Amino acid sequence: MKTYQSKIKKAKNYLDNHYCIGVPTETVYGLAANAYSNNAVKNIYKLKKRPKSNPLIVHYHSIKDLKKDCLLNDSFIKLYKKFSPGPITYVLDLKRNSKISKMVTNKKSNLAVRFPKHKIFRKLLKELDYPIAAPSANISTKVSAVQSSDIVEDFGNKVKYILDGGQCKIGIESTIIDLRDKPKILRLGGLEISKIEKVLSKKIKISINPKKKISPGQSKIHYSPGIPLKMNIKKTKIDEAYILIKKRKNHLSNYFYLSKKGDLNEATKNLYSCLRKIKNKGYKSIAVEKIPNVALGKTINDRLIRASKF
Ligand code: TXA
Ligand code: MG
């Protein structure tokens, strides 16, 4: 318990001094900085090599804190009550007097906000007097980090501190919903759309591939393992890594399994580590068998499609 407290104290100290640190969330690790500080947020973009036009998600501990920066509406309250803290991000209108850095929003008047569930990160958020801007803790366009060693792999000692919270439980980014007007899904993620539709009692438009990009995370080349990837493959050569949804009796050395028995939650959790592992083993290409396009399988397929655009 004591080390827990001292880790949080250390993390707070870095953040108070405008440094970026790694933080655990239930979805993926974040590269965190004080969302009210231009200098701190600038560092995020520099470290990630992220275009400044791509806005950041801001993480809050409570709705009370959020009220200082955003205008809330009925749909938000309904979804918040059911799913937050958890893997959902809401796009809301910013208040005029909000202190959120212009670097976070690319000078726009809306903000993507999230209430992460990871215990240690929540404890840290509670102790801060500012919210946390945090994109996924990976170099831009690459696969997100789901454990602290992934951050070290991408950034070396450029990230001064990582608050280690073990492996991420969900393993894929949050679902993003724009709630400014008619609710609209901007990114598939760790929360299934059908669950959101149930709470709002209506079908929700999915706008993940619009001609005009709203979320730059929708850009085609994203979540790239750095080597070519093909989907819906039935057979492979032995020198190509083959990702399978469940374990096979006739195992071959190039087989990599996302889950034991085809469980989609387990598969989601393992997806990014699996891609990293294959790359690090020196494979030059990846084939993936057909992943069922249901529940979180839809999110897995969304990421694989983008990964395949490399
Ligand atoms: O699970 C997550 O959401 C993780 C953890 C760390 O919270 N964060 C994450 O952040 O995935 P990032 O920056 O890797 O992806 C956020 C996506 C980007 O595609 C960005 O373009 C979009 O959210 N975004 C951010 N602010 C937005 C806004 N105001 N309107 C529309 N899209 C926004
Ligand atoms: Mg990202």
CSV table of C-alpha atoms and ligand atoms in Angstrom, one decimal:
chain,number,residue,atom,x,y,z
A,1,MET,CA,0.0,0.0,0.0
A,2,LYS,CA,2.8,2.3,0.9
A,3,THR,CA,4.6,1.8,-2.4
A,4,TYR,CA,1.3,2.4,-4.2
A,5,GLN,CA,1.1,5.8,-2.5
A,6,SER,CA,4.7,6.6,-3.2
A,7,LYS,CA,4.3,5.7,-6.9
A,8,ILE,CA,1.3,8.1,-7.2
A,9,LYS,CA,3.2,10.8,-5.4
A,10,LYS,CA,6.1,10.5,-7.8
A,11,ALA,CA,3.7,10.6,-10.8
A,12,LYS,CA,2.0,13.7,-9.4
A,13,ASN,CA,5.3,15.4,-8.9
A,14,TYR,CA,6.3,14.8,-12.6
A,15,LEU,CA,2.9,16.0,-13.8
A,16,ASP,CA,2.9,19.1,-11.6
A,17,ASN,CA,6.3,20.0,-13.2
A,18,HIS,CA,4.8,19.7,-16.7
A,19,TYR,CA,6.5,16.4,-17.7
A,20,CYS,CA,4.7,13.6,-19.7
A,21,ILE,CA,4.5,10.3,-18.0
A,22,GLY,CA,3.0,6.9,-18.9
A,23,VAL,CA,-0.3,6.0,-17.1
A,24,PRO,CA,-2.3,2.8,-17.1
A,25,THR,CA,-5.9,2.7,-18.1
A,26,GLU,CA,-8.3,-0.2,-18.5
A,27,THR,CA,-8.1,0.3,-22.4
A,28,VAL,CA,-4.5,1.1,-23.3
A,29,TYR,CA,-1.7,3.0,-21.6
A,30,GLY,CA,-1.8,6.8,-22.0
A,31,LEU,CA,1.0,9.4,-22.4
A,32,ALA,CA,-0.2,11.8,-19.8
A,33,ALA,CA,0.2,15.5,-19.2
A,34,ASN,CA,-1.5,18.4,-17.4
A,35,ALA,CA,-4.4,19.4,-19.8
A,36,TYR,CA,-4.3,23.0,-18.6
A,37,SER,CA,-0.7,23.5,-19.5
A,38,ASN,CA,0.4,24.4,-23.0
A,39,ASN,CA,4.0,23.4,-22.3
A,40,ALA,CA,3.1,20.0,-20.9
A,41,VAL,CA,0.8,19.2,-23.8
A,42,LYS,CA,3.3,20.4,-26.3
A,43,ASN,CA,5.6,17.6,-25.1
A,44,ILE,CA,3.0,14.9,-25.8
A,45,TYR,CA,2.9,15.9,-29.5
A,46,LYS,CA,6.7,16.0,-29.7
A,47,LEU,CA,7.3,12.7,-28.1
A,48,LYS,CA,4.6,10.9,-30.1
A,49,LYS,CA,5.5,12.7,-33.4
A,50,ARG,CA,1.8,13.4,-33.6
A,51,PRO,CA,0.4,16.1,-35.9
A,52,LYS,CA,-0.8,19.1,-33.9
A,53,SER,CA,-4.1,19.0,-35.8
A,54,ASN,CA,-5.0,15.7,-34.0
A,55,PRO,CA,-6.8,16.6,-30.8
A,56,LEU,CA,-6.3,14.7,-27.5
A,57,ILE,CA,-8.7,13.0,-25.1
A,58,VAL,CA,-8.9,14.5,-21.6
A,59,HIS,CA,-9.3,12.3,-18.6
A,60,TYR,CA,-11.3,13.3,-15.5
A,61,HIS,CA,-11.9,11.8,-12.1
A,62,SER,CA,-15.5,13.0,-11.6
A,63,ILE,CA,-18.3,14.8,-13.3
A,64,LYS,CA,-17.8,17.7,-10.9
A,65,ASP,CA,-14.4,18.3,-12.4
A,66,LEU,CA,-15.8,18.0,-15.9
A,67,LYS,CA,-18.4,20.6,-15.3
A,68,LYS,CA,-15.7,23.2,-15.1
A,69,ASP,CA,-14.7,22.6,-18.7
A,70,CYS,CA,-17.7,21.2,-20.7
A,71,LEU,CA,-21.4,21.6,-21.2
A,72,LEU,CA,-23.3,18.5,-20.3
A,73,ASN,CA,-26.5,17.1,-21.9
A,74,ASP,CA,-29.1,14.4,-21.3
A,75,SER,CA,-27.5,11.7,-23.5
A,76,PHE,CA,-24.2,12.3,-21.7
A,77,ILE,CA,-25.8,11.9,-18.3
A,78,LYS,CA,-27.5,8.7,-19.3
A,79,LEU,CA,-24.4,7.1,-20.7
A,80,TYR,CA,-22.1,8.4,-17.9
A,81,LYS,CA,-24.3,6.8,-15.3
A,82,LYS,CA,-24.2,3.5,-17.0
A,83,PHE,CA,-20.7,3.2,-18.4
A,84,SER,CA,-18.3,5.6,-16.7
A,85,PRO,CA,-15.7,5.0,-15.4
A,86,GLY,CA,-15.1,2.8,-18.4
A,87,PRO,CA,-14.0,2.4,-22.0
A,88,ILE,CA,-16.2,5.2,-23.5
A,89,THR,CA,-15.1,8.7,-24.6
A,90,TYR,CA,-17.6,11.5,-25.1
A,91,VAL,CA,-17.2,14.5,-27.4
A,92,LEU,CA,-18.9,17.6,-25.8
A,93,ASP,CA,-18.9,21.4,-26.3
A,94,LEU,CA,-16.3,23.2,-24.4
A,95,LYS,CA,-17.2,26.0,-22.0
A,96,ARG,CA,-16.0,29.4,-23.1
A,97,ASN,CA,-14.1,29.9,-19.8
A,98,SER,CA,-12.5,26.4,-19.8
A,99,LYS,CA,-8.9,26.3,-18.9
A,100,ILE,CA,-8.1,23.4,-21.3
A,101,SER,CA,-5.0,24.2,-23.3
A,102,LYS,CA,-5.6,25.2,-27.0
A,103,MET,CA,-3.0,22.6,-27.9
A,104,VAL,CA,-5.3,19.8,-26.7
A,105,THR,CA,-8.2,20.8,-28.9
A,106,ASN,CA,-6.4,22.2,-31.9
A,107,LYS,CA,-8.3,25.5,-31.1
A,108,LYS,CA,-11.7,23.8,-31.6
A,109,SER,CA,-14.6,24.4,-29.3
A,110,ASN,CA,-15.3,20.8,-28.5
A,111,LEU,CA,-13.5,18.3,-26.3
A,112,ALA,CA,-13.2,14.5,-26.1
A,113,VAL,CA,-13.5,13.4,-22.5
A,114,ARG,CA,-13.2,10.1,-20.6
A,115,PHE,CA,-13.4,8.7,-17.1
A,116,PRO,CA,-10.9,5.9,-17.0
A,117,LYS,CA,-11.5,2.9,-14.7
A,118,HIS,CA,-8.0,1.8,-13.7
A,119,LYS,CA,-7.7,2.1,-9.9
A,120,ILE,CA,-4.2,3.6,-9.8
A,121,PHE,CA,-4.9,6.2,-12.4
A,122,ARG,CA,-8.2,7.1,-10.7
A,123,LYS,CA,-6.4,7.6,-7.5
A,124,LEU,CA,-3.8,9.8,-9.2
A,125,LEU,CA,-6.6,11.9,-11.0
A,126,LYS,CA,-8.2,12.5,-7.6
A,127,GLU,CA,-5.1,14.0,-6.2
A,128,LEU,CA,-4.6,16.4,-9.1
A,129,ASP,CA,-6.1,19.9,-9.5
A,130,TYR,CA,-6.2,19.6,-13.3
A,131,PRO,CA,-7.4,17.0,-15.7
A,132,ILE,CA,-5.1,14.8,-17.8
A,133,ALA,CA,-4.6,14.9,-21.6
A,134,ALA,CA,-3.5,11.5,-22.7
A,135,PRO,CA,-3.3,9.9,-26.1
A,136,SER,CA,-2.3,6.3,-26.4
A,137,ALA,CA,1.3,5.9,-25.4
A,138,ASN,CA,2.8,4.8,-28.7
A,139,ILE,CA,4.6,6.6,-31.6
A,140,SER,CA,1.9,8.0,-33.9
A,141,THR,CA,0.4,5.5,-36.4
A,142,LYS,CA,1.9,2.5,-34.5
A,143,VAL,CA,0.3,-0.1,-32.2
A,144,SER,CA,-0.9,1.2,-28.8
A,145,ALA,CA,0.9,0.2,-25.6
A,146,VAL,CA,-0.9,-2.3,-23.3
A,147,GLN,CA,1.9,-2.8,-20.7
A,148,SER,CA,4.7,-0.5,-19.4
A,149,SER,CA,7.4,-2.4,-21.3
A,150,ASP,CA,5.7,-1.4,-24.6
A,151,ILE,CA,6.2,2.3,-23.7
A,152,VAL,CA,9.9,1.7,-23.0
A,153,GLU,CA,10.1,-0.1,-26.4
A,154,ASP,CA,8.7,2.9,-28.2
A,155,PHE,CA,10.2,5.8,-26.2
A,156,GLY,CA,13.2,4.5,-24.3
A,157,ASN,CA,14.1,6.9,-21.5
A,158,LYS,CA,12.4,9.8,-23.2
A,159,VAL,CA,9.3,9.2,-21.1
A,160,LYS,CA,10.6,10.1,-17.6
A,161,TYR,CA,8.3,8.0,-15.6
A,162,ILE,CA,5.7,5.2,-16.0
A,163,LEU,CA,3.1,4.6,-13.4
A,164,ASP,CA,3.0,0.8,-13.8
A,165,GLY,CA,-0.5,-0.7,-13.5
A,166,GLY,CA,0.2,-4.1,-15.1
A,167,GLN,CA,-1.4,-5.3,-18.3
A,168,CYS,CA,-4.5,-3.4,-19.6
A,169,LYS,CA,-7.7,-5.4,-18.9
A,170,ILE,CA,-9.5,-4.4,-22.1
A,171,GLY,CA,-6.5,-3.9,-24.4
A,172,ILE,CA,-8.1,-1.8,-27.1
A,173,GLU,CA,-8.9,2.0,-27.1
A,174,SER,CA,-12.2,3.4,-25.9
A,175,THR,CA,-15.3,3.8,-28.1
A,176,ILE,CA,-15.7,7.5,-29.0
A,177,ILE,CA,-19.2,9.0,-29.3
A,178,ASP,CA,-19.9,12.5,-30.4
A,179,LEU,CA,-22.8,13.9,-28.3
A,180,ARG,CA,-23.0,17.5,-29.4
A,181,ASP,CA,-25.9,16.9,-31.7
A,182,LYS,CA,-27.4,13.6,-32.7
A,183,PRO,CA,-25.2,10.9,-31.1
A,184,LYS,CA,-22.7,9.6,-33.5
A,185,ILE,CA,-20.0,7.0,-33.1
A,186,LEU,CA,-16.5,8.3,-34.2
A,187,ARG,CA,-14.4,5.3,-33.3
A,188,LEU,CA,-15.2,1.6,-32.5
A,189,GLY,CA,-13.6,0.6,-29.2
A,190,GLY,CA,-13.8,-1.3,-26.0
A,191,LEU,CA,-17.5,-0.7,-25.4
A,192,GLU,CA,-19.9,-2.4,-27.8
A,193,ILE,CA,-22.3,-0.1,-29.8
A,194,SER,CA,-25.3,-2.3,-29.1
A,195,LYS,CA,-24.9,-1.5,-25.3
A,196,ILE,CA,-24.8,2.2,-26.0
A,197,GLU,CA,-27.9,1.9,-28.3
A,198,LYS,CA,-29.8,0.1,-25.5
A,199,VAL,CA,-29.2,2.9,-23.0
A,200,LEU,CA,-30.2,5.7,-25.5
A,201,SER,CA,-33.1,3.6,-26.8
A,202,LYS,CA,-32.2,4.3,-30.4
A,203,LYS,CA,-30.0,3.2,-33.3
A,204,ILE,CA,-26.8,5.3,-33.5
A,205,LYS,CA,-25.1,6.5,-36.6
A,206,ILE,CA,-21.6,5.1,-37.1
A,207,SER,CA,-19.4,7.7,-38.7
A,208,ILE,CA,-16.0,6.0,-38.7
A,209,ASN,CA,-15.1,6.4,-42.4
A,210,PRO,CA,-16.4,9.8,-43.4
A,211,LYS,CA,-15.0,11.6,-46.4
A,212,LYS,CA,-14.2,14.5,-44.1
A,213,LYS,CA,-12.3,13.2,-41.2
A,214,ILE,CA,-13.6,14.1,-37.8
A,215,SER,CA,-11.3,12.0,-35.7
A,216,PRO,CA,-7.8,11.8,-37.2
A,217,GLY,CA,-7.6,8.4,-35.5
A,218,GLN,CA,-9.9,7.4,-38.3
A,219,SER,CA,-7.1,8.0,-40.8
A,220,LYS,CA,-6.4,4.8,-42.7
A,221,ILE,CA,-2.8,4.1,-41.7
A,222,HIS,CA,-3.0,3.5,-38.0
A,223,TYR,CA,-2.3,0.8,-35.5
A,224,SER,CA,0.4,-0.4,-37.8
A,225,PRO,CA,2.7,-3.2,-36.7
A,226,GLY,CA,5.3,-2.0,-39.2
A,227,ILE,CA,5.1,-5.0,-41.4
A,228,PRO,CA,2.4,-6.0,-44.0
A,229,LEU,CA,-0.7,-7.6,-42.7
A,230,LYS,CA,-3.5,-9.5,-44.6
A,231,MET,CA,-6.9,-10.5,-43.3
A,232,ASN,CA,-9.3,-13.4,-43.8
A,233,ILE,CA,-6.5,-15.8,-44.6
A,234,LYS,CA,-7.1,-19.6,-44.6
A,235,LYS,CA,-3.6,-20.9,-45.2
A,236,THR,CA,-0.1,-19.5,-44.7
A,237,LYS,CA,3.6,-20.3,-45.4
A,238,ILE,CA,5.7,-21.2,-42.4
A,239,ASP,CA,7.8,-18.0,-42.7
A,240,GLU,CA,4.7,-15.8,-42.3
A,241,ALA,CA,3.2,-15.2,-38.8
A,242,TYR,CA,-0.4,-16.5,-38.7
A,243,ILE,CA,-2.8,-15.1,-36.1
A,244,LEU,CA,-5.6,-17.3,-35.1
A,245,ILE,CA,-8.6,-16.6,-32.9
A,246,LYS,CA,-8.3,-19.9,-31.0
A,247,LYS,CA,-5.8,-22.5,-30.2
A,248,ARG,CA,-5.2,-25.4,-32.6
A,249,LYS,CA,-4.3,-29.0,-31.9
A,250,ASN,CA,-2.1,-29.1,-35.0
A,251,HIS,CA,0.1,-26.3,-33.8
A,252,LEU,CA,2.8,-24.9,-36.0
A,253,SER,CA,5.7,-22.6,-35.0
A,254,ASN,CA,4.3,-19.6,-36.9
A,255,TYR,CA,0.9,-19.8,-35.2
A,256,PHE,CA,-0.1,-17.0,-32.7
A,257,TYR,CA,-3.3,-17.3,-30.8
A,258,LEU,CA,-5.5,-14.4,-29.7
A,259,SER,CA,-7.4,-16.6,-27.2
A,260,LYS,CA,-7.7,-20.2,-26.0
A,261,LYS,CA,-11.2,-20.9,-27.1
A,262,GLY,CA,-12.2,-18.0,-29.4
A,263,ASP,CA,-13.4,-15.6,-26.7
A,264,LEU,CA,-13.6,-12.2,-28.3
A,265,ASN,CA,-12.8,-10.2,-25.0
A,266,GLU,CA,-9.7,-12.3,-24.5
A,267,ALA,CA,-8.8,-11.8,-28.1
A,268,THR,CA,-9.2,-8.1,-27.9
A,269,LYS,CA,-7.0,-8.0,-24.8
A,270,ASN,CA,-4.2,-9.9,-26.6
A,271,LEU,CA,-4.3,-8.3,-30.0
A,272,TYR,CA,-1.8,-5.5,-29.6
A,273,SER,CA,0.8,-7.6,-27.7
A,274,CYS,CA,0.4,-10.3,-30.3
A,275,LEU,CA,1.2,-7.8,-33.1
A,276,ARG,CA,4.3,-6.5,-31.2
A,277,LYS,CA,5.5,-10.0,-30.4
A,278,ILE,CA,5.4,-11.0,-34.1
A,279,LYS,CA,7.3,-7.9,-35.2
A,280,ASN,CA,9.9,-8.4,-32.5
A,281,LYS,CA,10.4,-12.0,-33.5
A,282,GLY,CA,11.5,-10.7,-36.9
A,283,TYR,CA,8.6,-11.9,-39.1
A,284,LYS,CA,8.3,-9.9,-42.3
A,285,SER,CA,4.6,-10.3,-42.8
A,286,ILE,CA,1.4,-11.3,-40.9
A,287,ALA,CA,-1.7,-13.2,-42.0
A,288,VAL,CA,-4.8,-13.2,-39.9
A,289,GLU,CA,-7.6,-15.8,-40.1
A,290,LYS,CA,-11.2,-14.5,-40.3
A,291,ILE,CA,-12.3,-12.9,-37.1
A,292,PRO,CA,-16.1,-13.1,-36.4
A,293,ASN,CA,-17.5,-9.7,-37.0
A,294,VAL,CA,-19.7,-9.5,-33.9
A,295,ALA,CA,-19.4,-7.8,-30.5
A,296,LEU,CA,-15.8,-6.8,-29.9
A,297,GLY,CA,-14.8,-8.7,-33.0
A,298,LYS,CA,-16.0,-5.6,-34.9
A,299,THR,CA,-13.4,-3.5,-33.1
A,300,ILE,CA,-10.7,-6.0,-33.7
A,301,ASN,CA,-11.6,-6.1,-37.4
A,302,ASP,CA,-11.6,-2.2,-37.5
A,303,ARG,CA,-8.0,-2.2,-36.1
A,304,LEU,CA,-6.9,-5.0,-38.4
A,305,ILE,CA,-8.2,-3.2,-41.5
A,306,ARG,CA,-6.3,0.0,-40.6
A,307,ALA,CA,-3.2,-2.1,-39.7
A,308,SER,CA,-3.4,-3.7,-43.1
A,309,LYS,CA,-3.1,-0.3,-44.9
A,310,PHE,CA,0.6,-0.2,-44.1
B,1,TXA,O1,-8.8,4.4,-24.7
B,1,TXA,C1,-8.5,5.5,-25.1
B,1,TXA,O2,-9.3,6.3,-25.6
B,1,TXA,C2,-7.0,5.9,-24.9
B,1,TXA,C3,-6.7,6.0,-23.4
B,1,TXA,C4,-5.2,6.4,-23.1
B,1,TXA,O3,-7.6,6.8,-22.8
B,1,TXA,N1,-6.7,7.1,-25.6
B,1,TXA,C5,-6.6,7.2,-26.9
B,1,TXA,O4,-6.2,8.4,-27.4
B,1,TXA,O5,-6.9,6.2,-27.7
B,1,TXA,P1,-5.7,8.6,-28.9
B,1,TXA,O6,-5.2,10.0,-28.9
B,1,TXA,O7,-4.7,7.6,-29.2
B,1,TXA,O8,-6.9,8.5,-29.7
B,1,TXA,C6,-7.9,9.5,-29.5
B,1,TXA,C7,-8.7,9.7,-30.8
B,1,TXA,C8,-7.9,10.3,-31.9
B,1,TXA,O9,-8.3,9.6,-33.1
B,1,TXA,C9,-8.4,11.7,-32.0
B,1,TXA,O10,-8.4,12.2,-33.3
B,1,TXA,C10,-9.8,11.6,-31.5
B,1,TXA,O11,-9.7,10.6,-30.5
B,1,TXA,N2,-10.3,12.8,-30.9
B,1,TXA,C11,-9.7,13.5,-29.8
B,1,TXA,N3,-10.4,14.6,-29.6
B,1,TXA,C12,-11.4,14.7,-30.4
B,1,TXA,C13,-12.5,15.6,-30.6
B,1,TXA,N4,-12.7,16.7,-29.9
B,1,TXA,N5,-13.4,15.3,-31.6
B,1,TXA,C14,-13.3,14.2,-32.3
B,1,TXA,N6,-12.3,13.3,-32.2
B,1,TXA,C15,-11.4,13.5,-31.2
B,2,MG,MG,-3.8,6.3,-30.5
